Each structure stands twice: as C-alpha cells, then as structure tokens.
Short mmCIF file of C-alpha atoms and ligand atoms in Angstrom, two decimals:
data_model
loop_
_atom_site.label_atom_id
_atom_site.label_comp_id
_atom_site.label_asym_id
_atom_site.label_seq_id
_atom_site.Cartn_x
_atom_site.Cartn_y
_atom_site.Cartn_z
CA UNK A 125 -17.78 -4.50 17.05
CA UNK A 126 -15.90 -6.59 19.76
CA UNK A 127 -12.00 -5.86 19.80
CA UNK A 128 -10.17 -9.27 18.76
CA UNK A 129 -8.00 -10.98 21.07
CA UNK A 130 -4.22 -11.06 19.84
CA UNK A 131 -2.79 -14.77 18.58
CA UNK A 132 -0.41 -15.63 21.67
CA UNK A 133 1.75 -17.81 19.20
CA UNK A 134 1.81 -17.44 15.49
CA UNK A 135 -0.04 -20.25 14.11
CA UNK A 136 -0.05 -20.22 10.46
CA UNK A 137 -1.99 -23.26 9.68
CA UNK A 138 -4.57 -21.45 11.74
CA UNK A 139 -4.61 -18.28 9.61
CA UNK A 140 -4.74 -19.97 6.62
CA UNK A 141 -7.85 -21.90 7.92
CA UNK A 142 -9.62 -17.90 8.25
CA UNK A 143 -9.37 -17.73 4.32
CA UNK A 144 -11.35 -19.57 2.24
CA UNK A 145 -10.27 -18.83 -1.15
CA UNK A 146 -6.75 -20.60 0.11
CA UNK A 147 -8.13 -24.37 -0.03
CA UNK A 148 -8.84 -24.03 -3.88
CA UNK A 149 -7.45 -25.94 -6.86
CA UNK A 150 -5.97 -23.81 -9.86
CA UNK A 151 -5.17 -26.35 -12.81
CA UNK A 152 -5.85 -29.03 -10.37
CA UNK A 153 -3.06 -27.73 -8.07
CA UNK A 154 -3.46 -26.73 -4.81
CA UNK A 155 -3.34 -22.44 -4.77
CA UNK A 156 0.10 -21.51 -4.16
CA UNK A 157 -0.65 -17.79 -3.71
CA UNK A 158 2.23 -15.37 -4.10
CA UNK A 159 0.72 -12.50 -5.54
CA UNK A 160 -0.04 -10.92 -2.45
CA UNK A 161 1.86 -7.78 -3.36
CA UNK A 162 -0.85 -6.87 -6.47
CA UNK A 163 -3.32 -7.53 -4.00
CA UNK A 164 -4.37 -10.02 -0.33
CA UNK A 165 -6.63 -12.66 0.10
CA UNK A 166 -9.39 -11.94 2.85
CA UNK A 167 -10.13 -13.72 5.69
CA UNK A 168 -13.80 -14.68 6.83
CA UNK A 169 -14.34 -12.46 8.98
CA UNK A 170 -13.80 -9.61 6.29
CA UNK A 171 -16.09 -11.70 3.67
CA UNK A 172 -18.99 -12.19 6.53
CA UNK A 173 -18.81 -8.54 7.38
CA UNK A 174 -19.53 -7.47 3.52
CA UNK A 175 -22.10 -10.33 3.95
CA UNK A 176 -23.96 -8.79 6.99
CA UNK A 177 -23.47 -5.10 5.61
CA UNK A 178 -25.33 -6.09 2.53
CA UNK A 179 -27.83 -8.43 4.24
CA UNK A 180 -28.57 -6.00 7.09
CA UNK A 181 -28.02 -2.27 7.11
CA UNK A 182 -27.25 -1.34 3.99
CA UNK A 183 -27.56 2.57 3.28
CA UNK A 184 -26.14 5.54 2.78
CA UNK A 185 -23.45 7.14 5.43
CA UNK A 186 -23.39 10.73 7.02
CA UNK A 187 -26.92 11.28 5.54
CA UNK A 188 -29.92 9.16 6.64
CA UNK A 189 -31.75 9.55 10.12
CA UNK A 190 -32.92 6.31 9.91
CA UNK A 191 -31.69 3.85 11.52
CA UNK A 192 -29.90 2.35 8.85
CA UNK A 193 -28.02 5.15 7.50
CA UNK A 194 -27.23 5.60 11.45
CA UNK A 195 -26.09 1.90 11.59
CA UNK A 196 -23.64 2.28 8.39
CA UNK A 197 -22.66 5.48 9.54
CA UNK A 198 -21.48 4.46 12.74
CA UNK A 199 -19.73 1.41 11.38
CA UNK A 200 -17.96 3.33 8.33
CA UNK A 201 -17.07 5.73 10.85
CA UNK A 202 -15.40 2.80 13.43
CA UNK A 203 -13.05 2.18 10.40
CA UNK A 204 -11.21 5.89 10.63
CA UNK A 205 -11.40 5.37 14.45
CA UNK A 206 -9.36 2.36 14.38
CA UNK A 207 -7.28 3.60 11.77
CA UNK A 208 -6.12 6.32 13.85
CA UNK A 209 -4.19 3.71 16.91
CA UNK A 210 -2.95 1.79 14.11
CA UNK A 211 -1.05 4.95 12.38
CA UNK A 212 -1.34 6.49 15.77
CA UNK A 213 -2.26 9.67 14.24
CA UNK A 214 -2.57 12.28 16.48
CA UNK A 215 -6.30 13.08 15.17
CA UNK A 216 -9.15 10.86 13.85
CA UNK A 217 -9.80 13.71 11.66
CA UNK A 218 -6.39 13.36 10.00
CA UNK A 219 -7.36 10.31 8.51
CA UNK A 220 -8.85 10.45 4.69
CA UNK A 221 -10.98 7.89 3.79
CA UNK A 222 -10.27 7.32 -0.22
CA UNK A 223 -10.38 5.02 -3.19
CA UNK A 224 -6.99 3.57 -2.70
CA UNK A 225 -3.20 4.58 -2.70
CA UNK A 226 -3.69 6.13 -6.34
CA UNK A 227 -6.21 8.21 -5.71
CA UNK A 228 -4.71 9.31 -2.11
CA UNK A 229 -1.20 10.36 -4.11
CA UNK A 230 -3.51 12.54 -6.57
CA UNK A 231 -5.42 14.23 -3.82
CA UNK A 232 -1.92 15.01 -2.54
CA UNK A 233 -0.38 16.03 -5.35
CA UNK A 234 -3.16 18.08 -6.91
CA UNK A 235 -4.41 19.99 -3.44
CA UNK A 236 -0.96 20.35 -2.39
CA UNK A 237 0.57 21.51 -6.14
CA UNK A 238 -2.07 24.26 -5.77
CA UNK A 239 -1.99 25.60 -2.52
CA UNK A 240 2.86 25.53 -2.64
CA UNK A 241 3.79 24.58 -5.38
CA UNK A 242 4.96 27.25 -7.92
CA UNK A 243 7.19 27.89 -10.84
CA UNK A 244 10.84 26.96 -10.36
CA UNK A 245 9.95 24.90 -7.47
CA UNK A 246 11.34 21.06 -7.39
CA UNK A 247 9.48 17.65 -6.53
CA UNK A 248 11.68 14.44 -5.44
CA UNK A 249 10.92 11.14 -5.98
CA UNK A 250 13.22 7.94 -6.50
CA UNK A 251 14.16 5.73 -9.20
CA UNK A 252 11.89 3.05 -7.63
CA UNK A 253 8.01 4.57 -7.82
CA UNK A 254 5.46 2.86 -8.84
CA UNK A 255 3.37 4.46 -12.01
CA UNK A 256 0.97 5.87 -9.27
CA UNK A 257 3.73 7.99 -7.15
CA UNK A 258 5.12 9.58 -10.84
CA UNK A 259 2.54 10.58 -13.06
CA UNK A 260 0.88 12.38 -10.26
CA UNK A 261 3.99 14.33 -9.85
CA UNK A 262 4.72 14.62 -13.33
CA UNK A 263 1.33 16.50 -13.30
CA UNK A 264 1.42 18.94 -10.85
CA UNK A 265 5.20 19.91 -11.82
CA UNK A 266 3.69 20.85 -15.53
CA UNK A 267 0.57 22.75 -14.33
CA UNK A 268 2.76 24.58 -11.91
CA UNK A 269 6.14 24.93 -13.68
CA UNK A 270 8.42 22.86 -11.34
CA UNK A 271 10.85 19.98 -12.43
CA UNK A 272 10.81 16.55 -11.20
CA UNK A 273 14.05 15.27 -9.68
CA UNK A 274 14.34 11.50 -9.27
CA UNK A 275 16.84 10.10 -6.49
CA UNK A 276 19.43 7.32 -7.91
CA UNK A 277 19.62 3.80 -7.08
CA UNK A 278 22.57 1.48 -6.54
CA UNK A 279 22.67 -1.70 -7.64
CA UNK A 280 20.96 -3.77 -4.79
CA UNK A 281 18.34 -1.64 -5.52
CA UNK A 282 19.19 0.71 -2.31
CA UNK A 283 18.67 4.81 -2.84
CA UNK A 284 21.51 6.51 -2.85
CA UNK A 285 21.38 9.06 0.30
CA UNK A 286 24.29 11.38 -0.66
CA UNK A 287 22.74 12.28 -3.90
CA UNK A 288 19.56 12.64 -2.71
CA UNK A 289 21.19 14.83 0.38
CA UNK A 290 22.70 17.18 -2.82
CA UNK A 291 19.32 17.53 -4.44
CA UNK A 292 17.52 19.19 -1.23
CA UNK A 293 17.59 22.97 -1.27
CA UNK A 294 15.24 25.80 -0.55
CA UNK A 295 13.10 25.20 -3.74
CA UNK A 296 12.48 21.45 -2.80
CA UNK A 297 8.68 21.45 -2.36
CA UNK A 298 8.11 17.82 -2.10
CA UNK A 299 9.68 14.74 -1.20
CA UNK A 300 7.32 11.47 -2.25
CA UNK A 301 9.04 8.15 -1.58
CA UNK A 302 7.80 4.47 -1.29
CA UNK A 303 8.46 2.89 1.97
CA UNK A 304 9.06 -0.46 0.43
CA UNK A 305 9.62 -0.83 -3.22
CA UNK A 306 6.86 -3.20 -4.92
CA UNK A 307 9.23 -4.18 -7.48
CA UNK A 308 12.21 -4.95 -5.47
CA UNK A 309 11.22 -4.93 -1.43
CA UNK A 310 13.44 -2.23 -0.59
CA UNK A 311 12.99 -0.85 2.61
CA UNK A 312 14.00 2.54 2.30
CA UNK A 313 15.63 4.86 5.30
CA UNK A 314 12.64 6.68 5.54
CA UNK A 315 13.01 8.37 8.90
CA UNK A 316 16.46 9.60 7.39
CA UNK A 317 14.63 10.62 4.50
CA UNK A 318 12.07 12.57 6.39
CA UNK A 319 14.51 14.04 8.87
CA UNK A 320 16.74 15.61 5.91
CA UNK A 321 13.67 17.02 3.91
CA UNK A 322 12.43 18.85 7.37
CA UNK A 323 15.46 20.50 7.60
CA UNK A 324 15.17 22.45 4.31
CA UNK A 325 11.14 22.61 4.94
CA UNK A 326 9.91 20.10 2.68
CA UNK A 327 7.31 17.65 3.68
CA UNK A 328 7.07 14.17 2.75
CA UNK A 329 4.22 11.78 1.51
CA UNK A 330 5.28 8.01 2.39
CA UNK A 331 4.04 5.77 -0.51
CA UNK A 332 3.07 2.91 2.19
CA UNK A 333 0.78 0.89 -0.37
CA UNK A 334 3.80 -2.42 0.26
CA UNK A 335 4.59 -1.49 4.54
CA UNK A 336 1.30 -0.97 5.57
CA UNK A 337 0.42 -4.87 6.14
CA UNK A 338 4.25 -6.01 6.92
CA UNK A 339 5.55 -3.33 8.88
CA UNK A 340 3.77 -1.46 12.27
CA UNK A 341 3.70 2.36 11.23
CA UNK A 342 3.88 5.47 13.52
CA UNK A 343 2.88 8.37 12.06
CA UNK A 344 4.02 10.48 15.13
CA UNK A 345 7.05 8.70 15.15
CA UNK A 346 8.50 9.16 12.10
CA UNK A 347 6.76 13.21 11.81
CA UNK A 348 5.94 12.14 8.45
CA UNK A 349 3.30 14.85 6.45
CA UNK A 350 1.02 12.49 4.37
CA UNK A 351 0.97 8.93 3.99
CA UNK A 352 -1.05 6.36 1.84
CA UNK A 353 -2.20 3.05 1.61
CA UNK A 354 -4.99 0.58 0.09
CA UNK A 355 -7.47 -1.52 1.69
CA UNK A 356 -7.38 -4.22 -0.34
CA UNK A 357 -3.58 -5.09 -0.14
CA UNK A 358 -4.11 -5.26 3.78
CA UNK A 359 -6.40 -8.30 3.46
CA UNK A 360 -9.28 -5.49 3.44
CA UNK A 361 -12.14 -5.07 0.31
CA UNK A 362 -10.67 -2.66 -2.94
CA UNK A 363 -12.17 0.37 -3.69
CA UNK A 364 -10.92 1.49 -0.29
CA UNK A 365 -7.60 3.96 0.97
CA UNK A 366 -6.52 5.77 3.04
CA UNK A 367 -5.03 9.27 3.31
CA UNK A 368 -2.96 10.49 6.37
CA UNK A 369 -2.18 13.98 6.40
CA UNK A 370 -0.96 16.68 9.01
CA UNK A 371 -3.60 18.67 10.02
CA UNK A 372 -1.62 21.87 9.18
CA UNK A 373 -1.41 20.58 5.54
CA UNK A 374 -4.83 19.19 5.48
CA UNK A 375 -6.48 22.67 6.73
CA UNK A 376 -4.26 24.69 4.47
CA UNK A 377 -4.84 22.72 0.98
CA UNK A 378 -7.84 23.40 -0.94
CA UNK A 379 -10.88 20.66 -1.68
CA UNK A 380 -9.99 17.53 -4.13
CA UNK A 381 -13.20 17.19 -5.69
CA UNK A 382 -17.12 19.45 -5.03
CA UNK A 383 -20.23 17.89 -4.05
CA UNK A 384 -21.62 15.30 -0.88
CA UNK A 385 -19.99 15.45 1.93
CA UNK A 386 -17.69 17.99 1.24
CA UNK A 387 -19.77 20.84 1.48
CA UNK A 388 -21.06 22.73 4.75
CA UNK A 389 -23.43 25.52 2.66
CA UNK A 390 -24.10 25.90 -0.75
CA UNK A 391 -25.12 28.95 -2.62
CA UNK A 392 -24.68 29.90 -6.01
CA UNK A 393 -22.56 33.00 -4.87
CA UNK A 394 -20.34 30.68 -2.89
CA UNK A 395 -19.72 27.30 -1.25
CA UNK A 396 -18.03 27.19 2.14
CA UNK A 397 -16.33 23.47 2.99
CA UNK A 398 -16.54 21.31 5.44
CA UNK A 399 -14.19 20.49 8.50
CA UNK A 400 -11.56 17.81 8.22
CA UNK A 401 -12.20 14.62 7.13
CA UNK A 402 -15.11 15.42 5.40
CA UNK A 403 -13.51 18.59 3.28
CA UNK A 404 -11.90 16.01 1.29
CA UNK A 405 -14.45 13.18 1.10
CA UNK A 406 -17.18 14.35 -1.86
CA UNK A 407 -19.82 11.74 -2.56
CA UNK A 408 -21.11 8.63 -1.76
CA UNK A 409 -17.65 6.47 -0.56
CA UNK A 410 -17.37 3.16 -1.47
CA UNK A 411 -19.04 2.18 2.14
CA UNK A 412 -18.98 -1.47 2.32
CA UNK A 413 -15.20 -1.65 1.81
CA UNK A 414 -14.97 1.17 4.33
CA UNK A 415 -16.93 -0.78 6.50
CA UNK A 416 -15.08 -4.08 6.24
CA UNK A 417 -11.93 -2.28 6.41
CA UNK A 418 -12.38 -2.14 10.00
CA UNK A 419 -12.07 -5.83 9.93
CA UNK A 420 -8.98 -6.24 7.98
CA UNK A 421 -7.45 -3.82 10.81
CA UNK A 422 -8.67 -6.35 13.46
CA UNK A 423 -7.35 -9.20 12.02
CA UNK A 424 -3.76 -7.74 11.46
CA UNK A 425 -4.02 -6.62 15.15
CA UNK A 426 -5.10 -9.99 16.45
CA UNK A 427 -2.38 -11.87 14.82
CA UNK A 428 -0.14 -8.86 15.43
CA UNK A 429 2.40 -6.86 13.15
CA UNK A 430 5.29 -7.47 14.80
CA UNK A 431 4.74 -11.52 14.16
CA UNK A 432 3.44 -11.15 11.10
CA UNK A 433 6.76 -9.43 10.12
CA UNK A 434 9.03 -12.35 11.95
CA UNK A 435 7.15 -14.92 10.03
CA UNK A 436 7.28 -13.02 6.45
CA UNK A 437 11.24 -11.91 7.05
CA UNK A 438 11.65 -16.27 7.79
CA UNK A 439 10.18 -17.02 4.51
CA UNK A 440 11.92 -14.45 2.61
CA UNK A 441 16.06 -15.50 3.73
CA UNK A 442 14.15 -18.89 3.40
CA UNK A 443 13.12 -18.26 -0.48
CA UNK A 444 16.10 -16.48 -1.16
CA UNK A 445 18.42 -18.94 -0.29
CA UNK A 446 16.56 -22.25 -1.77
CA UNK A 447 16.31 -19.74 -5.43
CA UNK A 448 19.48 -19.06 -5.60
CA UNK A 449 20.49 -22.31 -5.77
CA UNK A 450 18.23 -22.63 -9.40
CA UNK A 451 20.37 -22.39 -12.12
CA UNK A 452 20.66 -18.97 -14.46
CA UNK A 453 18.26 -17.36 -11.63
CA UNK A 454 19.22 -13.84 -11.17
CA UNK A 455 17.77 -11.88 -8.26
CA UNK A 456 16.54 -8.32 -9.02
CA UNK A 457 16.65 -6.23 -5.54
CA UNK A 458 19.02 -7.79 -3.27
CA UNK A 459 19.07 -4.65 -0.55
CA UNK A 460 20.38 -4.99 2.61
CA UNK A 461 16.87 -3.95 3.94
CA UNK A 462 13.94 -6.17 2.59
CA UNK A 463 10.47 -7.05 3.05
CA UNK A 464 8.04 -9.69 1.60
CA UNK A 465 9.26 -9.07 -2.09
CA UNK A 466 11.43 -11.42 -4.41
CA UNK A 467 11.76 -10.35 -8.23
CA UNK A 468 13.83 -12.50 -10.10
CA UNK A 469 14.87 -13.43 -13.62
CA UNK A 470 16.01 -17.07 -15.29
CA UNK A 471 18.40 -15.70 -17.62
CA UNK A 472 17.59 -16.55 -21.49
CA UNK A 473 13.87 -17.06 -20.61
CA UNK A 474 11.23 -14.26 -20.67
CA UNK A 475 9.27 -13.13 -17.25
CA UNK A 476 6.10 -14.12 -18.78
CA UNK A 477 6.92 -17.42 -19.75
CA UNK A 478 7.96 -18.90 -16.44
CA UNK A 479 4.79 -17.23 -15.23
CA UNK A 480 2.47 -19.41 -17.37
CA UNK A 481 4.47 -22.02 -16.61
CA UNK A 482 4.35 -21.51 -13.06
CA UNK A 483 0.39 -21.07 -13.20
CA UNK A 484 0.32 -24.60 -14.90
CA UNK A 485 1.23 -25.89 -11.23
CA UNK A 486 -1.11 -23.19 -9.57
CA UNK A 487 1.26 -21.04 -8.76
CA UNK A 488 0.15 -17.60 -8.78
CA UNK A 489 2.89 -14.81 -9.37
CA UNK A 490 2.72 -11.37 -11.21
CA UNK A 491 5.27 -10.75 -13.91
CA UNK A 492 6.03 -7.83 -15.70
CA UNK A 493 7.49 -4.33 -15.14
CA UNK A 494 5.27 -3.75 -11.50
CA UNK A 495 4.13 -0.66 -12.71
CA UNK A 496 7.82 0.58 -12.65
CA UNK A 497 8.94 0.54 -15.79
CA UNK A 498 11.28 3.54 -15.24
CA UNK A 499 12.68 0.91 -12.77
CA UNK A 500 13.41 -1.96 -15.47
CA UNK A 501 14.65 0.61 -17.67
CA UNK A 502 17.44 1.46 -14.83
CA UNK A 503 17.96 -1.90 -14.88
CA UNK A 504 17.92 -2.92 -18.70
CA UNK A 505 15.12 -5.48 -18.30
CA UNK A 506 11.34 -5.52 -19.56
CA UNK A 507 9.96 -6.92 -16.27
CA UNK A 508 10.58 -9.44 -13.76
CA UNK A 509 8.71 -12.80 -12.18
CA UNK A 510 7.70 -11.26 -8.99
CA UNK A 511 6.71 -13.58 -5.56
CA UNK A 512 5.00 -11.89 -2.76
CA UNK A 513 5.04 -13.01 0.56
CA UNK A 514 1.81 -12.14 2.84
CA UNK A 515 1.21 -13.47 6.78
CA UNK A 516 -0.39 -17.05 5.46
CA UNK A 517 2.29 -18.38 3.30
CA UNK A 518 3.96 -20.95 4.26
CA UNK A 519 7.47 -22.86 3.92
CA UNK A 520 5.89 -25.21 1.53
CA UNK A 521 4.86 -22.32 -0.65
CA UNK A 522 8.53 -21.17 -1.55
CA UNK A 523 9.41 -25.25 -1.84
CA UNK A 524 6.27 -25.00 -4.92
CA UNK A 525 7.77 -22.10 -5.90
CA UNK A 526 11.32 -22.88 -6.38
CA UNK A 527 10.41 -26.56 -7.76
CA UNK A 528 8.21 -24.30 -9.95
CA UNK A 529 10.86 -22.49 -11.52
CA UNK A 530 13.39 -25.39 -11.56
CA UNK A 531 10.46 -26.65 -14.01
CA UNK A 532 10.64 -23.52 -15.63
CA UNK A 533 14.07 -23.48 -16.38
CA UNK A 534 14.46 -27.06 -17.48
CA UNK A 535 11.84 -26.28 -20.25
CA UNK A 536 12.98 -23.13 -21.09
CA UNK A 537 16.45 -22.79 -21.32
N1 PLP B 649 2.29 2.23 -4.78
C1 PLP B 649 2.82 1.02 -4.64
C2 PLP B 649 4.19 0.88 -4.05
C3 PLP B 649 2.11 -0.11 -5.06
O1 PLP B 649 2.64 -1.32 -4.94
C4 PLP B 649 0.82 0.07 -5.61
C5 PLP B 649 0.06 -1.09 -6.12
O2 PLP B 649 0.60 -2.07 -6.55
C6 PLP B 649 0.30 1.36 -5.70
C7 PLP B 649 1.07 2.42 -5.29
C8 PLP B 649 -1.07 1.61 -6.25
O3 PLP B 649 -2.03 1.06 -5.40
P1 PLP B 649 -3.58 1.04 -5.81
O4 PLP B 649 -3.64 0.41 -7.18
O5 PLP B 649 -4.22 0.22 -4.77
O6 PLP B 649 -4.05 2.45 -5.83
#
C-alpha cells in the first residue's frame, strides 16, 4: 500500500469529489449531510479497497499459509501499523483491534474492574457520557462493589474542574472521560484531567469516539492509559475500533473474551494466552473493515488533521453565528472549547419535528437525546436537533441548514 501524498492546500470541492454517496438526491434535494457525528461518509478509496478485499484475497487472518490468508494478514496487520504513528503509541502491540468504541470501553471496564477494582473503590465519569462510557461503568462498579461518581457540568456545557479536583482521592480507581462531547462538542481539558488523576494513581480511558477524526492525538503526549475510537466515524467501514492501552495495563489485565487468536496452548487442565495484541483479540475480527481502515487513516493523513480541523472550526463560528440569528433557536453547548458539534433547540417545537422537516429538504441531522440522556435530563430537555460537521462540508451546507430551520420554525411555531 503506497503512502498518500498530503493535500498542499485544502480543497474541499476536491474531497467531496472522493465520496460518492455526496452527489445524491434525498427527496429530490441535493444531500446536505450533517450527521457525520452518528457516523462518516467514505471516500473511494475506502469503498474500492472493500471492493478489491472481497474481489481478491479474501480469507481468514493470522491463520492460513496460503497465500491468501498471508495477503489479508499482512494487510489487516498494516492497519495497527499505521495506527500506531497516528496515536504515536509507543508500541504496535499497544494497539487493540475491536468492534468499535463500545466494545473497546467494555473490554476496559470489564478486564480492568477485575484485575483493580474492588469494594469501596470509586469510578469517575462526567455528566456528559455517552450511554456507551456509563453502563459499562455502572457494571463493573456493581460486580465489584464500587460507586460511580459523575463530574458536574456548568452551563455552557464545560466540566467543572474544582469539583472534579474534590472527588479524586486514594480510592479513585478510574477516571473515563469523553474528549469531545457528542451531544454538545465540548472539548474537555483532558491533559488537565489526566495530569490530576496521575497524581492520586488513577489512570484514565479517553472516550475519543468524536476527536479522533477532528483533532491529531498523541498518546505519548498526553500519558493517557487507554483510549478508544470507531472506524466508521473516521470515514473508515463499522464493525471496526480501536483500543489503545499502556502496555503495563494491557499485560496486567486478564483476557476479554476465550477462543481464536487469543490463545497460545490449549489443554483442558489449562489455557495459557497469547502476547499483546492478540491476548485480547478472540475470533475471527471483522477483517475487511480492519483492512479498509488502513485507508480511512491515509486519507485523513493526506488531507491532514491539522487542516481538516481549520476548515471544521470555520464552519462551526460560521453556523453558529448565521443560527443564532433564527428566531426562538436556543443553542445547547455553547463551551468556550468546541469542535464540529451544534445541538440546538427552536423553542415551542419538538427536536423531532424540525428533523422531518429538515429531511423534507434533504437535510440529514440526528435528533434526540445522543445517547446522553443523563445529559438532557441535566438540562431539562428530551433531546436536541444535532448538526455535525465532518472535513467535506461546506459553507453552503450550514446556509441549507439554517434556511432549513428558518422553514422549520415558520411552520412550527
Ligand atoms: N462515545 C461517543 C462520544 C460517541 O459519540 C459514540 C457514538 O456515537 C460512542 C461512544 C459509541 O460508538 P460506537 O457506537 O461506534 O461504539
């Protein structure tokens, strides 16, 4: 697989020409796609690659000396070797290939509730997790006796640091945050965050499922313990994750699930594991996404996070300015540090309706409570219209959009 060469200037007319799906009609509307945060379009070169894995090597990984198990288990194997620059891990072997974000935050929280976590013992999240960095949590603290403690927010949707600063102490076993919030696009102080846990000897697992395709990540950097993201909301195929863990974590917390790859020998006395990655990769993975992810990586690198971000943090002041000038529109989220996410509200008109009404004119938005309906409860609503901004929308996206809900309101309030 050749390396791509980076985009000297962003170019988004040429991006959007790399994804297909983007030139369709919805209700005889051109797609206005702003649901990027529930999951990415992919470009061509991801859709040829699941193309050419199917067409030409298809077969099973890690297992086959023919040559095309060798072929897919070379290529599924490129994936965790490009994954490890673009965390910068310090070993490929840190890097856990999984079904997605949900599935990484179980491993985590079921391996790691096992091996440290013990009666009396706390776990910290924040007012702002999605579904899939709670229940886990909620889990391990009944099997093993500890309590959940959930860090405040203000009312821009920001944490609030001193509280969480009062709830660290020598039983804190756990700090799992979000890196941005999918409901609100908070961008939370996360080397803070790590930095404070370390000092009473808690690690932390970064919930990076909305940073991972806006912001460039440094695992080393920030000395965080785990951290997880999906495939599929990084222009890559679903059914695809990743976990990062510290090796010193990794080696010390028992298997996730027995059988495949996991194993080094069976007996019926006794099973001894295998070495890191494979301890905590049992069966058949889902190969073609873990293939394809590779490609996904390649085209974030050859446009380039750092642009990606300029462009996306452009359209974002540009959204929020033109919708606040809708009447009754009332922003949900307004911290000081944002990324890629608007919810809002028309007041006196329900989420749901101005998202039908907004799909009328092919405008694609998610509405509802984002999976975070602790979140809505905080803030007394059932759920929000939510736009999500990804690396090919463009200025005349957010003018659909807020003509869209101008529509909206004049038929609904
Ligand atoms: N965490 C956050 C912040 C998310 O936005 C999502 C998905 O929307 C998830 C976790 C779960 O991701 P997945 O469904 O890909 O496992």
């Amino acid at each position: 697989m050749e390396e791509p060469a980076v985009l000297e200037r962003f170019d988004v007319d040429r991006i959007r020409q790399d994804f297909p799906i983007l030139t369709r009609t919805v209700n005889n509307r051109p797609l206005v796609y702003l649901d990027n945060g529930a999951t990415t379009q992919k470009p061509r070169q991801v859709i040829d690659a699941i193309v050419e894995y199917y067409t030409q090597y298809n077969s099973n990984v890690h297992r086959g000396v023919h040559h095309l198990s060798q072929l897919a288990t070379d290529a599924f194997e490129v994936t965790r070797r490009k994954l490890k620059p673009f965390i910068n891990s310090a070993h490929e072997h840190e890097v856990i290939l999984t079904k997605g974000t949900t599935e990484s935050i179980n491993l985590v929280a079921s391996c790691y509730g096992k091996a440290f976590v013990h009666a009396g013992d706390e776990i910290i999240i924040s007012a702002m997790e999605h579904h899939s960095n709670i229940v886990p949590w909620q889990l391990c603290c009944e099997e093993r006796g500890a309590t959940l403690k959930v860090i405040p927010i203000n009312e821009a949707g920001e944490l609030d640091m001193e509280a969480y600063r009062s709830m660290l102490n020598e039983r804190t076993k756990m700090v799992a945050i979000t890196y941005v919030s999918n409901a609100l696009g908070t961008v939370n102080p996360v080397k803070d965050i790590i930095g404070l846990a370390h000092a009473v000897g808690a690690p932390v697992l970064l919930d990076a499922a909305q940073a991972i395709q806006h912001l460039s990540i440094d695992v080393q950097a920030l000395d965080v313990d785990f951290l997880v993201f999906s495939g599929h909301k990084m222009y890559g195929p679903t059914g695809i994750g990743v976990l990062y863990g510290k090796e010193k974590w990794l080696d010390a917390m028992p298997p996730y699930q027995g059988g495949g790859e996991m194993i080094k020998e069976v007996t019926f006395e006794k099973t001894t594991y295998n070495e890191l990655p494979f301890k905590y990769e049992a069966g058949t993975p889902n190969i073609e996404a873990g293939i394809c992810l590779a490609y996904a990586i390649d085209y974030i690198n050859s446009v380039g996070l750092d642009q990606i971000a300029r462009h996306e943090h452009d359209l974002l002041e540009y959204a929020t300015g033109h919708l606040l000038e809708v009447p009754h529109i009332r922003l949900i989220g307004t911290a000081r540090e944002k990324s890629s996410v608007l919810s809002f509200l028309l007041d006196g008109a329900h989420p749901y309706d101005v998202g039908v009404i907004l799909d009328k004119l092919g405008i694609a938005v998610r509405t509802g409570h984002h999976c975070t309906q602790p979140l809505m409860d905080h803030y007394g609503i059932p759920g929000t219209v939510r736009a999500s901004i990804a690396m090919y929308n463009t200025k005349a996206d957010i003018d659909a959009l807020v003509t869209g809900v101008e529509r909206a309101a004049a038929m609904l309030l």
